[in-house]
Amino acid sequence: MEGMSYLAIAYFGMLVAIALWTYTVVQRSRRLSQRIEALEGAITGRFESE
Amino acid sequence: MKQRVSEGLLFLGFTGIASTLLLALLWAPSVSLEAFESPAAQRIFYWHVPAAWAAFIAFGALFIGSAGWLFKRSEVMWRLHTAGAEAGLATGLMTVWSGCVWGAAEWGTPWDWTDVRLNTFGLLTLLAVYLVLGRSSQPDGVETRDTFAAFGLYGFVLVPLTYVATRIWSIRHPGPVVGTGDEGSINGDMGLVLLLGALSFTVFIIGHIMNSMHVTSLEQRLERLQATMDKVI
């Protein structure tokens, strides 16, 4: 039973690790999209004001 | 649209991986006590083998991306190269780490420097470390891309070498359990859980590769926009 407890902990640790990895990749993509939108907005605004 | 598809695949793959681990822990049959030093640790195999399979898919993507960049100068292929390197690093680390956990329980040591498969796979993971860290520390340019793509192209030779290693040199790593031509050493229920794991990891890694390619394209677009902004200012 002790072995199974260690295994359950190892499995849980690995699942948390890939969940974190996935979260960082998805967040990176969303952050970049927001920055692009902000930059595009700034460039468009500048051209319109000129 | 592509972003939604990749996130959907990531979610589906992750759910499948979690289900595989639950089944491996609660449903998959136990192995015989005589065959293993640590029968409970054997269940790490349901993570280790699909992760190694996903690593081979990632390194395959790295190879195609590297060749595509070197021979076609294709931006899409460069994105595939970077996505393959990142996915190869993550899945390589998952495989190495789970293997070390099993080795420590079964062999009494997490690593064996004399085993060919362990070391060729370790080198593959180090190649991915080099490519990921190298790209983030070097300025983007044709020469840099050529160097990394050459490493991705020639480094792929380690994939078939790792695959055949236990067939040629039986040192410490267990031999193949599927695709051996005979009945193999896993029964029906074990095979089912392993298959679910392999499918889930495949879906998951495809989602990751698509998402990473999207991130690289966003980074490139952002660089172009910043250059435009600099000119405007």
mmCIF file of C-alpha atoms in Angstrom:
data_model
loop_
_atom_site.group_PDB
_atom_site.id
_atom_site.type_symbol
_atom_site.label_atom_id
_atom_site.label_comp_id
_atom_site.label_asym_id
_atom_site.label_seq_id
_atom_site.Cartn_x
_atom_site.Cartn_y
_atom_site.Cartn_z
ATOM 1 C CA MET A 1 0.000 0.000 0.000
ATOM 2 C CA GLU A 2 2.913 2.315 0.725
ATOM 3 C CA GLY A 3 4.130 1.892 -2.858
ATOM 4 C CA MET A 4 0.704 2.831 -4.223
ATOM 5 C CA SER A 5 0.636 5.988 -2.083
ATOM 6 C CA TYR A 6 4.020 7.046 -3.480
ATOM 7 C CA LEU A 7 2.744 6.314 -6.978
ATOM 8 C CA ALA A 8 -0.429 8.367 -6.416
ATOM 9 C CA ILE A 9 1.738 11.293 -5.242
ATOM 10 C CA ALA A 10 4.056 10.920 -8.261
ATOM 11 C CA TYR A 11 1.069 10.820 -10.665
ATOM 12 C CA PHE A 12 -0.505 13.850 -9.013
ATOM 13 C CA GLY A 13 2.792 15.765 -9.193
ATOM 14 C CA MET A 14 3.165 14.970 -12.894
ATOM 15 C CA LEU A 15 -0.417 16.034 -13.652
ATOM 16 C CA VAL A 16 0.079 19.340 -11.811
ATOM 17 C CA ALA A 17 3.333 19.878 -13.745
ATOM 18 C CA ILE A 18 1.722 19.434 -17.181
ATOM 19 C CA ALA A 19 -1.303 21.507 -16.123
ATOM 20 C CA LEU A 20 1.064 24.355 -15.161
ATOM 21 C CA TRP A 21 3.026 24.004 -18.407
ATOM 22 C CA THR A 22 -0.199 24.129 -20.444
ATOM 23 C CA TYR A 23 -1.469 27.107 -18.456
ATOM 24 C CA THR A 24 1.742 29.099 -19.070
ATOM 25 C CA VAL A 25 1.644 28.409 -22.838
ATOM 26 C CA VAL A 26 -2.035 29.411 -23.149
ATOM 27 C CA GLN A 27 -1.499 32.521 -20.994
ATOM 28 C CA ARG A 28 1.551 33.502 -23.092
ATOM 29 C CA SER A 29 -0.580 33.350 -26.217
ATOM 30 C CA ARG A 30 -3.390 35.437 -24.660
ATOM 31 C CA ARG A 31 -0.939 38.032 -23.304
ATOM 32 C CA LEU A 32 0.686 38.385 -26.726
ATOM 33 C CA SER A 33 -2.729 38.812 -28.408
ATOM 34 C CA GLN A 34 -3.598 41.593 -25.955
ATOM 35 C CA ARG A 35 -0.270 43.374 -26.574
ATOM 36 C CA ILE A 36 -0.784 43.141 -30.332
ATOM 37 C CA GLU A 37 -4.305 44.550 -30.061
ATOM 38 C CA ALA A 38 -3.015 47.424 -27.911
ATOM 39 C CA LEU A 39 -0.172 48.194 -30.340
ATOM 40 C CA GLU A 40 -2.448 48.019 -33.374
ATOM 41 C CA GLY A 41 -4.874 50.338 -31.613
ATOM 42 C CA ALA A 42 -2.069 52.781 -30.824
ATOM 43 C CA ILE A 43 -0.762 52.768 -34.413
ATOM 44 C CA THR A 44 -4.263 53.225 -35.898
ATOM 45 C CA GLY A 45 -5.020 56.031 -33.418
ATOM 46 C CA ARG A 46 -1.789 57.812 -34.318
ATOM 47 C CA PHE A 47 -2.509 57.663 -38.049
ATOM 48 C CA GLU A 48 -6.087 58.884 -37.530
ATOM 49 C CA SER A 49 -4.976 61.854 -35.399
ATOM 50 C CA GLU A 50 -2.422 62.896 -38.055
ATOM 51 C CA MET B 1 -10.263 29.550 -34.782
ATOM 52 C CA LYS B 2 -6.938 27.662 -34.751
ATOM 53 C CA GLN B 3 -6.385 28.905 -31.204
ATOM 54 C CA ARG B 4 -9.709 27.411 -30.119
ATOM 55 C CA VAL B 5 -8.942 24.090 -31.811
ATOM 56 C CA SER B 6 -5.523 23.864 -30.146
ATOM 57 C CA GLU B 7 -6.972 24.741 -26.727
ATOM 58 C CA GLY B 8 -9.736 22.163 -27.255
ATOM 59 C CA LEU B 9 -7.142 19.514 -28.091
ATOM 60 C CA LEU B 10 -5.111 20.470 -25.019
ATOM 61 C CA PHE B 11 -8.172 20.105 -22.783
ATOM 62 C CA LEU B 12 -9.194 16.806 -24.392
ATOM 63 C CA GLY B 13 -5.662 15.413 -24.139
ATOM 64 C CA PHE B 14 -5.260 16.514 -20.537
ATOM 65 C CA THR B 15 -8.598 14.912 -19.562
ATOM 66 C CA GLY B 16 -7.504 11.702 -21.287
ATOM 67 C CA ILE B 17 -4.140 11.728 -19.484
ATOM 68 C CA ALA B 18 -5.840 12.258 -16.103
ATOM 69 C CA SER B 19 -8.278 9.393 -16.888
ATOM 70 C CA THR B 20 -5.371 7.136 -17.908
ATOM 71 C CA LEU B 21 -3.580 7.764 -14.631
ATOM 72 C CA LEU B 22 -6.754 7.122 -12.641
ATOM 73 C CA LEU B 23 -7.348 3.843 -14.485
ATOM 74 C CA ALA B 24 -3.667 2.901 -14.107
ATOM 75 C CA LEU B 25 -3.901 3.440 -10.368
ATOM 76 C CA LEU B 26 -7.299 1.844 -9.670
ATOM 77 C CA TRP B 27 -8.212 -0.504 -12.525
ATOM 78 C CA ALA B 28 -5.157 -1.860 -14.376
ATOM 79 C CA PRO B 29 -4.178 -5.357 -13.187
ATOM 80 C CA SER B 30 -1.127 -5.825 -10.987
ATOM 81 C CA VAL B 31 2.011 -7.491 -12.317
ATOM 82 C CA SER B 32 3.387 -10.644 -10.719
ATOM 83 C CA LEU B 33 5.402 -10.095 -7.547
ATOM 84 C CA GLU B 34 8.217 -12.322 -8.853
ATOM 85 C CA ALA B 35 8.725 -10.338 -12.058
ATOM 86 C CA PHE B 36 9.507 -6.982 -10.433
ATOM 87 C CA GLU B 37 11.346 -5.697 -7.392
ATOM 88 C CA SER B 38 8.710 -2.986 -6.996
ATOM 89 C CA PRO B 39 5.374 -4.065 -8.603
ATOM 90 C CA ALA B 40 3.532 -0.841 -7.628
ATOM 91 C CA ALA B 41 6.165 1.313 -9.337
ATOM 92 C CA GLN B 42 5.627 -0.662 -12.560
ATOM 93 C CA ARG B 43 2.396 1.338 -12.996
ATOM 94 C CA ILE B 44 4.531 4.387 -13.818
ATOM 95 C CA PHE B 45 4.830 2.674 -17.209
ATOM 96 C CA TYR B 46 1.339 4.034 -18.127
ATOM 97 C CA TRP B 47 2.821 7.519 -17.969
ATOM 98 C CA HIS B 48 6.382 6.792 -19.094
ATOM 99 C CA VAL B 49 5.646 4.960 -22.379
ATOM 100 C CA PRO B 50 2.979 7.407 -23.729
ATOM 101 C CA ALA B 51 5.216 10.361 -22.725
ATOM 102 C CA ALA B 52 8.114 8.809 -24.681
ATOM 103 C CA TRP B 53 5.759 8.277 -27.642
ATOM 104 C CA ALA B 54 4.703 11.947 -27.473
ATOM 105 C CA ALA B 55 8.394 12.928 -27.317
ATOM 106 C CA PHE B 56 9.021 11.039 -30.555
ATOM 107 C CA ILE B 57 6.112 12.915 -32.210
ATOM 108 C CA ALA B 58 7.586 16.214 -30.955
ATOM 109 C CA PHE B 59 11.079 15.341 -32.234
ATOM 110 C CA GLY B 60 9.498 14.282 -35.545
ATOM 111 C CA ALA B 61 7.909 17.754 -35.758
ATOM 112 C CA LEU B 62 11.315 19.268 -34.931
ATOM 113 C CA PHE B 63 12.931 17.266 -37.752
ATOM 114 C CA ILE B 64 10.286 18.245 -40.343
ATOM 115 C CA GLY B 65 10.404 21.885 -39.214
ATOM 116 C CA SER B 66 14.216 21.965 -39.353
ATOM 117 C CA ALA B 67 14.327 20.397 -42.826
ATOM 118 C CA GLY B 68 11.534 22.723 -44.027
ATOM 119 C CA TRP B 69 13.414 25.787 -42.817
ATOM 120 C CA LEU B 70 16.788 24.695 -44.238
ATOM 121 C CA PHE B 71 15.514 23.611 -47.646
ATOM 122 C CA LYS B 72 12.417 25.807 -48.214
ATOM 123 C CA ARG B 73 13.067 28.822 -45.971
ATOM 124 C CA SER B 74 9.464 28.505 -44.847
ATOM 125 C CA GLU B 75 8.266 30.600 -41.879
ATOM 126 C CA VAL B 76 5.626 27.978 -41.034
ATOM 127 C CA MET B 77 8.356 25.330 -40.898
ATOM 128 C CA TRP B 78 10.425 27.522 -38.573
ATOM 129 C CA ARG B 79 7.409 27.785 -36.282
ATOM 130 C CA LEU B 80 7.107 24.001 -36.413
ATOM 131 C CA HIS B 81 10.793 23.734 -35.471
ATOM 132 C CA THR B 82 10.353 25.959 -32.404
ATOM 133 C CA ALA B 83 7.116 24.196 -31.374
ATOM 134 C CA GLY B 84 8.759 20.775 -31.811
ATOM 135 C CA ALA B 85 11.749 21.819 -29.687
ATOM 136 C CA GLU B 86 9.509 23.116 -26.862
ATOM 137 C CA ALA B 87 7.211 20.071 -26.947
ATOM 138 C CA GLY B 88 10.259 17.764 -27.161
ATOM 139 C CA LEU B 89 11.776 19.392 -24.089
ATOM 140 C CA ALA B 90 8.596 19.043 -22.025
ATOM 141 C CA THR B 91 7.829 15.449 -23.036
ATOM 142 C CA GLY B 92 11.512 14.491 -22.829
ATOM 143 C CA LEU B 93 11.665 15.747 -19.243
ATOM 144 C CA MET B 94 8.408 13.891 -18.412
ATOM 145 C CA THR B 95 9.888 10.657 -19.787
ATOM 146 C CA VAL B 96 13.276 11.051 -18.105
ATOM 147 C CA TRP B 97 11.756 12.031 -14.766
ATOM 148 C CA SER B 98 9.223 9.167 -14.714
ATOM 149 C CA GLY B 99 11.988 6.767 -15.782
ATOM 150 C CA CYS B 100 14.188 7.969 -12.913
ATOM 151 C CA VAL B 101 11.327 7.452 -10.419
ATOM 152 C CA TRP B 102 10.844 3.888 -11.700
ATOM 153 C CA GLY B 103 14.597 3.172 -11.848
ATOM 154 C CA ALA B 104 15.074 4.321 -8.274
ATOM 155 C CA ALA B 105 12.305 1.943 -7.104
ATOM 156 C CA GLU B 106 13.146 -1.014 -9.346
ATOM 157 C CA TRP B 107 16.937 -0.870 -9.849
ATOM 158 C CA GLY B 108 17.892 1.052 -6.744
ATOM 159 C CA THR B 109 19.430 3.789 -8.910
ATOM 160 C CA PRO B 110 17.648 6.462 -10.972
ATOM 161 C CA TRP B 111 20.156 6.369 -13.877
ATOM 162 C CA ASP B 112 22.510 3.861 -15.492
ATOM 163 C CA TRP B 113 25.319 5.440 -17.526
ATOM 164 C CA THR B 114 26.036 2.136 -19.302
ATOM 165 C CA ASP B 115 22.512 1.724 -20.752
ATOM 166 C CA VAL B 116 22.297 2.892 -24.375
ATOM 167 C CA ARG B 117 18.567 3.784 -24.440
ATOM 168 C CA LEU B 118 18.745 5.889 -21.292
ATOM 169 C CA ASN B 119 21.707 7.854 -22.595
ATOM 170 C CA THR B 120 20.503 8.401 -26.184
ATOM 171 C CA PHE B 121 17.141 9.614 -24.857
ATOM 172 C CA GLY B 122 18.925 11.809 -22.317
ATOM 173 C CA LEU B 123 20.947 13.334 -25.195
ATOM 174 C CA LEU B 124 17.736 13.999 -27.160
ATOM 175 C CA THR B 125 16.303 15.880 -24.182
ATOM 176 C CA LEU B 126 19.548 17.863 -23.846
ATOM 177 C CA LEU B 127 19.309 18.741 -27.545
ATOM 178 C CA ALA B 128 15.830 20.185 -26.872
ATOM 179 C CA VAL B 129 17.208 22.104 -23.853
ATOM 180 C CA TYR B 130 19.915 23.611 -26.103
ATOM 181 C CA LEU B 131 17.419 24.589 -28.824
ATOM 182 C CA VAL B 132 14.879 26.162 -26.464
ATOM 183 C CA LEU B 133 17.429 28.078 -24.364
ATOM 184 C CA GLY B 134 19.472 28.999 -27.447
ATOM 185 C CA ARG B 135 16.500 30.514 -29.257
ATOM 186 C CA SER B 136 15.494 32.593 -26.245
ATOM 187 C CA SER B 137 19.033 33.944 -25.725
ATOM 188 C CA GLN B 138 20.113 34.597 -29.345
ATOM 189 C CA PRO B 139 18.844 37.336 -31.677
ATOM 190 C CA ASP B 140 16.558 35.962 -34.405
ATOM 191 C CA GLY B 141 18.224 35.811 -37.825
ATOM 192 C CA VAL B 142 18.927 33.515 -40.753
ATOM 193 C CA GLU B 143 22.323 32.353 -39.394
ATOM 194 C CA THR B 144 20.896 31.571 -35.945
ATOM 195 C CA ARG B 145 17.967 29.714 -37.465
ATOM 196 C CA ASP B 146 20.283 27.739 -39.758
ATOM 197 C CA THR B 147 22.430 26.649 -36.804
ATOM 198 C CA PHE B 148 19.472 25.510 -34.713
ATOM 199 C CA ALA B 149 17.775 23.853 -37.692
ATOM 200 C CA ALA B 150 20.982 21.894 -38.463
ATOM 201 C CA PHE B 151 21.052 20.628 -34.857
ATOM 202 C CA GLY B 152 17.348 19.698 -35.105
ATOM 203 C CA LEU B 153 17.920 17.887 -38.397
ATOM 204 C CA TYR B 154 21.004 15.865 -37.456
ATOM 205 C CA GLY B 155 19.940 15.359 -33.838
ATOM 206 C CA PHE B 156 16.933 13.385 -35.099
ATOM 207 C CA VAL B 157 19.269 10.430 -35.714
ATOM 208 C CA LEU B 158 18.984 9.809 -31.949
ATOM 209 C CA VAL B 159 15.252 8.960 -32.343
ATOM 210 C CA PRO B 160 15.636 5.719 -34.366
ATOM 211 C CA LEU B 161 18.757 4.921 -32.339
ATOM 212 C CA THR B 162 16.752 5.220 -29.099
ATOM 213 C CA TYR B 163 13.944 3.129 -30.585
ATOM 214 C CA VAL B 164 16.179 0.210 -31.578
ATOM 215 C CA ALA B 165 18.539 0.486 -28.588
ATOM 216 C CA THR B 166 16.799 -2.135 -26.424
ATOM 217 C CA ARG B 167 16.432 -4.470 -29.408
ATOM 218 C CA ILE B 168 20.169 -4.403 -30.123
ATOM 219 C CA TRP B 169 21.711 -3.787 -26.713
ATOM 220 C CA SER B 170 19.746 -5.370 -23.829
ATOM 221 C CA ILE B 171 21.518 -3.762 -20.890
ATOM 222 C CA ARG B 172 19.178 -2.508 -18.188
ATOM 223 C CA HIS B 173 16.186 -0.782 -19.753
ATOM 224 C CA PRO B 174 13.322 -3.307 -20.276
ATOM 225 C CA GLY B 175 12.801 -4.555 -23.833
ATOM 226 C CA PRO B 176 9.822 -3.664 -26.041
ATOM 227 C CA VAL B 177 6.344 -4.761 -24.865
ATOM 228 C CA VAL B 178 4.409 -3.775 -27.998
ATOM 229 C CA GLY B 179 5.262 -4.148 -31.673
ATOM 230 C CA THR B 180 7.464 -7.148 -30.974
ATOM 231 C CA GLY B 181 5.736 -9.486 -33.420
ATOM 232 C CA ASP B 182 4.759 -11.997 -30.707
ATOM 233 C CA GLU B 183 2.011 -11.684 -28.059
ATOM 234 C CA GLY B 184 4.121 -9.338 -25.922
ATOM 235 C CA SER B 185 4.137 -9.196 -22.137
ATOM 236 C CA ILE B 186 1.049 -7.042 -21.497
ATOM 237 C CA ASN B 187 -2.472 -8.426 -21.204
ATOM 238 C CA GLY B 188 -5.686 -6.955 -22.676
ATOM 239 C CA ASP B 189 -6.605 -4.571 -19.835
ATOM 240 C CA MET B 190 -3.037 -3.296 -19.543
ATOM 241 C CA GLY B 191 -2.943 -2.747 -23.301
ATOM 242 C CA LEU B 192 -6.233 -0.824 -23.168
ATOM 243 C CA VAL B 193 -4.971 1.623 -20.521
ATOM 244 C CA LEU B 194 -1.704 2.007 -22.411
ATOM 245 C CA LEU B 195 -3.599 2.701 -25.648
ATOM 246 C CA LEU B 196 -5.765 5.342 -23.936
ATOM 247 C CA GLY B 197 -2.577 6.915 -22.575
ATOM 248 C CA ALA B 198 -0.888 6.919 -25.999
ATOM 249 C CA LEU B 199 -3.968 8.450 -27.692
ATOM 250 C CA SER B 200 -4.353 11.091 -24.977
ATOM 251 C CA PHE B 201 -0.687 12.078 -25.115
ATOM 252 C CA THR B 202 -0.885 12.239 -28.930
ATOM 253 C CA VAL B 203 -3.892 14.607 -28.829
ATOM 254 C CA PHE B 204 -2.246 16.640 -26.067
ATOM 255 C CA ILE B 205 1.080 17.065 -27.868
ATOM 256 C CA ILE B 206 -0.612 17.985 -31.169
ATOM 257 C CA GLY B 207 -2.559 20.664 -29.259
ATOM 258 C CA HIS B 208 0.687 21.916 -27.731
ATOM 259 C CA ILE B 209 2.513 22.027 -31.044
ATOM 260 C CA MET B 210 -0.373 23.979 -32.638
ATOM 261 C CA ASN B 211 -0.510 26.367 -29.689
ATOM 262 C CA SER B 212 3.268 26.941 -29.662
ATOM 263 C CA MET B 213 3.245 27.616 -33.418
ATOM 264 C CA HIS B 214 0.516 30.197 -32.837
ATOM 265 C CA VAL B 215 2.565 31.810 -30.039
ATOM 266 C CA THR B 216 5.649 32.059 -32.309
ATOM 267 C CA SER B 217 3.563 33.652 -35.073
ATOM 268 C CA LEU B 218 2.187 36.176 -32.525
ATOM 269 C CA GLU B 219 5.740 36.960 -31.354
ATOM 270 C CA GLN B 220 6.812 37.609 -34.939
ATOM 271 C CA ARG B 221 3.761 39.810 -35.566
ATOM 272 C CA LEU B 222 4.492 41.755 -32.384
ATOM 273 C CA GLU B 223 8.105 42.335 -33.475
ATOM 274 C CA ARG B 224 6.910 43.664 -36.849
ATOM 275 C CA LEU B 225 4.381 45.953 -35.150
ATOM 276 C CA GLN B 226 7.006 47.272 -32.764
ATOM 277 C CA ALA B 227 9.301 47.998 -35.716
ATOM 278 C CA THR B 228 6.427 49.891 -37.419
ATOM 279 C CA MET B 229 5.756 51.803 -34.199
ATOM 280 C CA ASP B 230 9.458 52.742 -33.944
ATOM 281 C CA LYS B 231 9.337 54.154 -37.494
ATOM 282 C CA VAL B 232 6.145 56.112 -36.774
ATOM 283 C CA ILE B 233 7.665 57.634 -33.616
#
